[in-house]
mmCIF file of N, CA, C and O in Angstrom:
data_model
loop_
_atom_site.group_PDB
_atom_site.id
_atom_site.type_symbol
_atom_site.label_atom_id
_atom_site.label_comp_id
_atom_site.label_asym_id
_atom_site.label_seq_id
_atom_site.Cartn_x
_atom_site.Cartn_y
_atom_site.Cartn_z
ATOM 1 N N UNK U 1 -5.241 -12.855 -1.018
ATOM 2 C CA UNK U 1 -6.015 -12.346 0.081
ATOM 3 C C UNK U 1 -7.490 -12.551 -0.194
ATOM 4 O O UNK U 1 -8.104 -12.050 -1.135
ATOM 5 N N UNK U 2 -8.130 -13.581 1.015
ATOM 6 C CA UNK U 2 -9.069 -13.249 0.776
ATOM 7 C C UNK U 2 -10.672 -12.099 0.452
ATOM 8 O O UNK U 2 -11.777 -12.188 -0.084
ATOM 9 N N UNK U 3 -9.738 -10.980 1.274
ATOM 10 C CA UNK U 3 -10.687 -9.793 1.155
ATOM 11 C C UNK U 3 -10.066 -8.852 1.060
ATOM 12 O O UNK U 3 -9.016 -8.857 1.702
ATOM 13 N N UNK U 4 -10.321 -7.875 0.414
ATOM 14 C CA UNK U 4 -9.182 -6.310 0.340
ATOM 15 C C UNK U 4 -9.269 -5.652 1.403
ATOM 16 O O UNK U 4 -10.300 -5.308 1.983
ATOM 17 N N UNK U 5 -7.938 -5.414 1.758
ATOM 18 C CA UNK U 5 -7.544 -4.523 2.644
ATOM 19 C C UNK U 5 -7.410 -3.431 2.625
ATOM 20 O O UNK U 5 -6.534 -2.988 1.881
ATOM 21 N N UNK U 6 -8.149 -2.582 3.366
ATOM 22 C CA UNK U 6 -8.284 -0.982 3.229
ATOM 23 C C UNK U 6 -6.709 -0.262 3.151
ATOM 24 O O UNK U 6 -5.658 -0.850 3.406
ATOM 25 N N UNK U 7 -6.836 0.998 2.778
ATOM 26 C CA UNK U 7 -5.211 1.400 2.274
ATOM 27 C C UNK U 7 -4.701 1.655 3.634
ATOM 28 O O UNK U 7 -3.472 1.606 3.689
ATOM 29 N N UNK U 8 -5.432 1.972 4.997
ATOM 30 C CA UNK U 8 -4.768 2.039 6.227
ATOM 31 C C UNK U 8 -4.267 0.887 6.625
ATOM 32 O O UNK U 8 -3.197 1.073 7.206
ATOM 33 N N UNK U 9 -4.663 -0.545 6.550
ATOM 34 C CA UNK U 9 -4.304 -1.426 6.550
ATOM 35 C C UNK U 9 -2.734 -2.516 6.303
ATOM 36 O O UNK U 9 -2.003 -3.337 6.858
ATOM 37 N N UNK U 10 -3.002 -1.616 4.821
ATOM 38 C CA UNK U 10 -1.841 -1.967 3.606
ATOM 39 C C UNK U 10 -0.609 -1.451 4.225
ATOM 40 O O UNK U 10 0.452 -2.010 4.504
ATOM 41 N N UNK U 11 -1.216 0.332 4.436
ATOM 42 C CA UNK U 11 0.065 0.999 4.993
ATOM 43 C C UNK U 11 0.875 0.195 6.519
ATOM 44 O O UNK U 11 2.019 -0.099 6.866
ATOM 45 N N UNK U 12 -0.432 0.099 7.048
ATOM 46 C CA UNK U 12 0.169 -0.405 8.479
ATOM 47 C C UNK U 12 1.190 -1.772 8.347
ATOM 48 O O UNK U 12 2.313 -2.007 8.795
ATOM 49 N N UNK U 13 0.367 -2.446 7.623
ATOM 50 C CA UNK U 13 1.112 -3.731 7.013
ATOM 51 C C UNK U 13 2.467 -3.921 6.620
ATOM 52 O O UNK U 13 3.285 -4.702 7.106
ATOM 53 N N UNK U 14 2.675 -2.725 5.230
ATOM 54 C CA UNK U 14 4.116 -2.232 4.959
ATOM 55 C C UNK U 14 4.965 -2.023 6.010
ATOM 56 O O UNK U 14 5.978 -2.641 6.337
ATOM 57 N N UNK U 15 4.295 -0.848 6.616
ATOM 58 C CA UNK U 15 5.230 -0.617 8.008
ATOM 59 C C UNK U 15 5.794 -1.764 9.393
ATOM 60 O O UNK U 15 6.679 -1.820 10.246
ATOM 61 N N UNK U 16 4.819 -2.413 8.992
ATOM 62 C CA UNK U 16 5.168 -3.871 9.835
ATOM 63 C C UNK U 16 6.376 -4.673 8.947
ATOM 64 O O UNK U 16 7.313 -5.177 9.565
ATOM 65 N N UNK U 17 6.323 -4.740 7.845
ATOM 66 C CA UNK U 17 7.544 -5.423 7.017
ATOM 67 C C UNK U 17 8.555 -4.896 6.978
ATOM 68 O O UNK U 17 9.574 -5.573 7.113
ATOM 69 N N UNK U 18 8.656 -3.056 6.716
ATOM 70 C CA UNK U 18 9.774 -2.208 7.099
ATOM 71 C C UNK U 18 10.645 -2.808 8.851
ATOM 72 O O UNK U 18 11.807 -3.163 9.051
ATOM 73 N N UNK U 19 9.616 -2.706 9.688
ATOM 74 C CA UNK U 19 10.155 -2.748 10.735
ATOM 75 C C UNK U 19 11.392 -4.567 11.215
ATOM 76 O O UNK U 19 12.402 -4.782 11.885
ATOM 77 N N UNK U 20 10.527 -5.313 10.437
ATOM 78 C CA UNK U 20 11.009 -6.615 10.370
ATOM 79 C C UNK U 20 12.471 -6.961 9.611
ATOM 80 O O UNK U 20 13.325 -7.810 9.866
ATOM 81 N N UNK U 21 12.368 -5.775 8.407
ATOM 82 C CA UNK U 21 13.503 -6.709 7.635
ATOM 83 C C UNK U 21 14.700 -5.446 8.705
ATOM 84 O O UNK U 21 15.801 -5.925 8.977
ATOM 85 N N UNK U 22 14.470 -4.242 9.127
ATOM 86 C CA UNK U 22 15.283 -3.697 9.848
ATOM 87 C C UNK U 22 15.896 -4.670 11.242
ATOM 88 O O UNK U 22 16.774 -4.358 12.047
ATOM 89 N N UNK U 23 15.305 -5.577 11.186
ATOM 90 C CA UNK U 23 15.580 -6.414 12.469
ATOM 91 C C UNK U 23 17.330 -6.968 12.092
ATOM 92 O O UNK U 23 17.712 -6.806 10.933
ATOM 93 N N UNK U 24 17.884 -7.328 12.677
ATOM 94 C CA UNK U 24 18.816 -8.185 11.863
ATOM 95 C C UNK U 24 19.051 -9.401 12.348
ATOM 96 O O UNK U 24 20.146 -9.929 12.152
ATOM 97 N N UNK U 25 18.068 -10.024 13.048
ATOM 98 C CA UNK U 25 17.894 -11.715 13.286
ATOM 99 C C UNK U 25 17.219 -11.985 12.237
ATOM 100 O O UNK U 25 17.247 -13.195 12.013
ATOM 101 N N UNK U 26 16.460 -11.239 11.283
ATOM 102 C CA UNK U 26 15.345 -12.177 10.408
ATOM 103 C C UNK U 26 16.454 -12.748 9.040
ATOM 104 O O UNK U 26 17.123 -12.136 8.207
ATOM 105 N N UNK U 27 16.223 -14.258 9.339
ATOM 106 C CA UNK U 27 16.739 -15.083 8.437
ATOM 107 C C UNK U 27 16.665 -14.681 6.971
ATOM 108 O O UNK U 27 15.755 -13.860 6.857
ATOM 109 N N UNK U 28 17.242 -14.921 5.824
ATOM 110 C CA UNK U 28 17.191 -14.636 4.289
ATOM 111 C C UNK U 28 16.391 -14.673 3.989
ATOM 112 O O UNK U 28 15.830 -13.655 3.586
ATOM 113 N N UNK U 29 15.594 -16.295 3.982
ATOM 114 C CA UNK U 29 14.532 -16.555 3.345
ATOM 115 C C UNK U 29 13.160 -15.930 3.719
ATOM 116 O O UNK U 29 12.201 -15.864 2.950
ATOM 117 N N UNK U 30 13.193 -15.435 5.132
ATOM 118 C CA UNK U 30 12.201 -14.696 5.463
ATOM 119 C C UNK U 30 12.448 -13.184 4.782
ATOM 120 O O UNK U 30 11.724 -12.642 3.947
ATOM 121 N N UNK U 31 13.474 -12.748 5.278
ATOM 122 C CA UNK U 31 13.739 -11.227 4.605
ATOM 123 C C UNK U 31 13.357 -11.452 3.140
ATOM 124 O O UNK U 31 12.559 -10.580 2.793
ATOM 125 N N UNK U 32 13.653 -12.339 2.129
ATOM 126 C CA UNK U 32 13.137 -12.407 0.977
ATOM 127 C C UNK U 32 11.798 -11.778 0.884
ATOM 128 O O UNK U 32 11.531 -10.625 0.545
ATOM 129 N N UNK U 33 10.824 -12.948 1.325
ATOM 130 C CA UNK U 33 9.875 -13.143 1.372
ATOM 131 C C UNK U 33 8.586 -11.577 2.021
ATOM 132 O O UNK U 33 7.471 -11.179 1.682
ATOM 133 N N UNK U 34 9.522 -11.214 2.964
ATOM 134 C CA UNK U 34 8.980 -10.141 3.249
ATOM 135 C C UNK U 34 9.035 -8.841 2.380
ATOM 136 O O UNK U 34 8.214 -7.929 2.478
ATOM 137 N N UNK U 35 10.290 -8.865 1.360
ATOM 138 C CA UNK U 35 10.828 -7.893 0.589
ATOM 139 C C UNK U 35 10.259 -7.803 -0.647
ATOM 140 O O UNK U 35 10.359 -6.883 -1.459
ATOM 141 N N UNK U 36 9.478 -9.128 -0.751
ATOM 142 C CA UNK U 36 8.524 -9.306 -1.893
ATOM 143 C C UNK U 36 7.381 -9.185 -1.927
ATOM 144 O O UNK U 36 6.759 -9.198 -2.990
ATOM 145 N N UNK U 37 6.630 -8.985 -0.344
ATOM 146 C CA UNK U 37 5.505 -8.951 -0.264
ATOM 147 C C UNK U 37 5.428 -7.351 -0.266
ATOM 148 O O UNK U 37 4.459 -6.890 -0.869
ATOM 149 N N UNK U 38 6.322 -6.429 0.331
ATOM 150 C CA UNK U 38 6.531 -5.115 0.442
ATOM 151 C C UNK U 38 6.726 -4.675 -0.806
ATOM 152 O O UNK U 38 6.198 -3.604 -1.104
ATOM 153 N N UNK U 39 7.427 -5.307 -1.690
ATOM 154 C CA UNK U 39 7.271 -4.503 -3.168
ATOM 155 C C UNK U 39 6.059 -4.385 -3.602
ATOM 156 O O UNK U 39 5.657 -3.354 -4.142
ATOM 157 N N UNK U 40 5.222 -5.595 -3.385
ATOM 158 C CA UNK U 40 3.626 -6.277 -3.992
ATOM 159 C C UNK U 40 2.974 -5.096 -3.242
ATOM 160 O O UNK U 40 2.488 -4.330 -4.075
ATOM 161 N N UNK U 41 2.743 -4.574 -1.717
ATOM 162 C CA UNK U 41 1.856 -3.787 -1.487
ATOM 163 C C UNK U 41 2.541 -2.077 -1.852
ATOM 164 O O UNK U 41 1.899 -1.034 -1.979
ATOM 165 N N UNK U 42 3.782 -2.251 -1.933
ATOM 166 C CA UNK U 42 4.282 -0.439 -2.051
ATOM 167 C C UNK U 42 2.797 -0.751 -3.387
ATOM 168 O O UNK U 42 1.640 -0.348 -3.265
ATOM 169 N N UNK U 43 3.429 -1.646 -4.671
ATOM 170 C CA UNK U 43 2.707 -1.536 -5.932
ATOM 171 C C UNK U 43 1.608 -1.137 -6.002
ATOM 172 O O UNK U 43 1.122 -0.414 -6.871
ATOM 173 N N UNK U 44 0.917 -1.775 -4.684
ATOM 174 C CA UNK U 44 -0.799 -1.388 -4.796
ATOM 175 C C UNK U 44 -1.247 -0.147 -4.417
ATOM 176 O O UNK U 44 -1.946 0.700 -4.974
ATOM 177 N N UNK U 45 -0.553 -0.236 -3.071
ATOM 178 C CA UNK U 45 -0.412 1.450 -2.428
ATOM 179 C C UNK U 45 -0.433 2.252 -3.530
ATOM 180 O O UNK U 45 -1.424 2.978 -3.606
ATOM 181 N N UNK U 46 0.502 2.347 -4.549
ATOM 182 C CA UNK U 46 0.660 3.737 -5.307
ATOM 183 C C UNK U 46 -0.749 3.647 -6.472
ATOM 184 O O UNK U 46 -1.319 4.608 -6.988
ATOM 185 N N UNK U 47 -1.031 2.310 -6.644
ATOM 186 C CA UNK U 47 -2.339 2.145 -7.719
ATOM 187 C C UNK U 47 -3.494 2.869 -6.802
ATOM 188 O O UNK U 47 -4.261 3.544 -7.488
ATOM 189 N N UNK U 48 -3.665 2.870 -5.952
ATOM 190 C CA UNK U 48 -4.338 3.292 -4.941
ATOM 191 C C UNK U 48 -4.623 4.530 -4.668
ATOM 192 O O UNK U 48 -5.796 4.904 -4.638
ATOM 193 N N UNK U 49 -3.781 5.206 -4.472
ATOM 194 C CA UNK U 49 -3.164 6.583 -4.499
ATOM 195 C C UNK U 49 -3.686 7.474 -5.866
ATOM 196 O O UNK U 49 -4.340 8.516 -5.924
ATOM 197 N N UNK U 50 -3.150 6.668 -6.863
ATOM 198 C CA UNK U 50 -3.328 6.987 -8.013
ATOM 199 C C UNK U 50 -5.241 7.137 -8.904
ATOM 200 O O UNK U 50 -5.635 7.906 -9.781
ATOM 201 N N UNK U 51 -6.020 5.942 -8.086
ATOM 202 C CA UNK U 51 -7.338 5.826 -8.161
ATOM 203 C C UNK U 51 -7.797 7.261 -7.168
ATOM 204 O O UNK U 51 -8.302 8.198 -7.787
ATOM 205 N N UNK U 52 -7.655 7.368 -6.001
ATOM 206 C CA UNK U 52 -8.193 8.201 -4.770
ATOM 207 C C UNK U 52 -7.555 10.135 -5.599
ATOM 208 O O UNK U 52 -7.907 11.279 -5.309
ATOM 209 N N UNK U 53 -6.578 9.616 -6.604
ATOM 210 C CA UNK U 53 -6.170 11.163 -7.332
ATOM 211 C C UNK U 53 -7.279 11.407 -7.694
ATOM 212 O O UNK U 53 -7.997 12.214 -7.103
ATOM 213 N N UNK U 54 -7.746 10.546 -9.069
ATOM 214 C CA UNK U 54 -8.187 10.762 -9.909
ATOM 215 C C UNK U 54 -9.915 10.803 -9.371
ATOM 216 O O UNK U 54 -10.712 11.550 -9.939
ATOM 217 N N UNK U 55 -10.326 9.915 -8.236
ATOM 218 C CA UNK U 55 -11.463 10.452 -7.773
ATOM 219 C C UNK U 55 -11.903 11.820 -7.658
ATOM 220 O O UNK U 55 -12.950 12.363 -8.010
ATOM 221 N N UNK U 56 -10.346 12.473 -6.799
ATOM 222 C CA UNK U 56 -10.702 13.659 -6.338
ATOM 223 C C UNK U 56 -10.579 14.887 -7.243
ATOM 224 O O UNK U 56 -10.896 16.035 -6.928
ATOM 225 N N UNK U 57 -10.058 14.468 -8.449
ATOM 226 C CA UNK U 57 -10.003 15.746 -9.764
ATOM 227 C C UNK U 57 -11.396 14.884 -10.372
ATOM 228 O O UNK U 57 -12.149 15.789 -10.732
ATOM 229 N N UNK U 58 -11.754 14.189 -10.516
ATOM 230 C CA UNK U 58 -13.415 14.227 -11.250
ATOM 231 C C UNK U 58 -14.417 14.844 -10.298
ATOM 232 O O UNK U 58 -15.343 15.481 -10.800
ATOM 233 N N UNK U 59 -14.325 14.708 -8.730
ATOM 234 C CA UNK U 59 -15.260 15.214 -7.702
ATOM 235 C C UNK U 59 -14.724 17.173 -7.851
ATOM 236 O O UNK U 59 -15.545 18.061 -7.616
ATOM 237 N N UNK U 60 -13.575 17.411 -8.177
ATOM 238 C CA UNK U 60 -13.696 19.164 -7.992
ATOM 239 C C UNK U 60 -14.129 19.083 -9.496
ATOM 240 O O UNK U 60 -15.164 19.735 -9.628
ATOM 241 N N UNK U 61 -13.667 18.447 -10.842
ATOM 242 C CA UNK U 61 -14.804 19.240 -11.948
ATOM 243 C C UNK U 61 -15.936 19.053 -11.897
ATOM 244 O O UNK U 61 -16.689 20.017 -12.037
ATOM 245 N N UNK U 62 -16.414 17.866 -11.699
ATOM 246 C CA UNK U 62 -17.853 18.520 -11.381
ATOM 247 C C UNK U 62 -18.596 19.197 -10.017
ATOM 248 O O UNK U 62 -19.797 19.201 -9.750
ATOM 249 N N UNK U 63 -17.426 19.790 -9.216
ATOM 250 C CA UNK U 63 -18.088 21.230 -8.658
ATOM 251 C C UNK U 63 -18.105 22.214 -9.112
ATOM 252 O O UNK U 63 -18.907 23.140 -8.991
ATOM 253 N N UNK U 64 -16.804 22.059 -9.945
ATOM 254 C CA UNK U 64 -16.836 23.451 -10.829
ATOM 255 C C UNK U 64 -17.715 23.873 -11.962
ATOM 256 O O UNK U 64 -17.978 24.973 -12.448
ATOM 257 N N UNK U 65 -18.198 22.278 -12.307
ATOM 258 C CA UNK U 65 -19.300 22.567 -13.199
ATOM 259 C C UNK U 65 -20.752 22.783 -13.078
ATOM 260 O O UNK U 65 -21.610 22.813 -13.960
ATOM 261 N N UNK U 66 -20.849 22.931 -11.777
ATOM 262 C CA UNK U 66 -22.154 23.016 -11.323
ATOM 263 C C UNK U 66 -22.384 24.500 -10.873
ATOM 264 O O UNK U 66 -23.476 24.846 -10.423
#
């Protein structure tokens, strides 16, 4: 990708691949392909998640430390 995609994005994105492989015209090689790109963003999603945690426990100690 050329530019990062905001996590509303990602999500919306996922949810667009959810909705696709639920289809049951989409061919193998596409369902593959989509099932791999959905693992690749769940992955980021949760790195994501996991950064926006840890923002928000360094932003309450240092309220608490102030």
């Amino acid at each position: 990708m050329a530019e990062e995609l905001k996590f509303e994005e990602k999500m919306k994105r996922l949810e667009n691949i959810v909705s696709e492989l639920e289809k049951e015209d989409t061919d193998l090689d596409k369902s593959l392909s989509l099932y791999e790109e959905g693992l690749n963003l769940s992955k980021t999603l949760k790195e994501d998640l996991l950064k926006f945690q840890k923002k928000i426990e360094e932003l309450s100690t240092e309220e608490t430390d102030e």
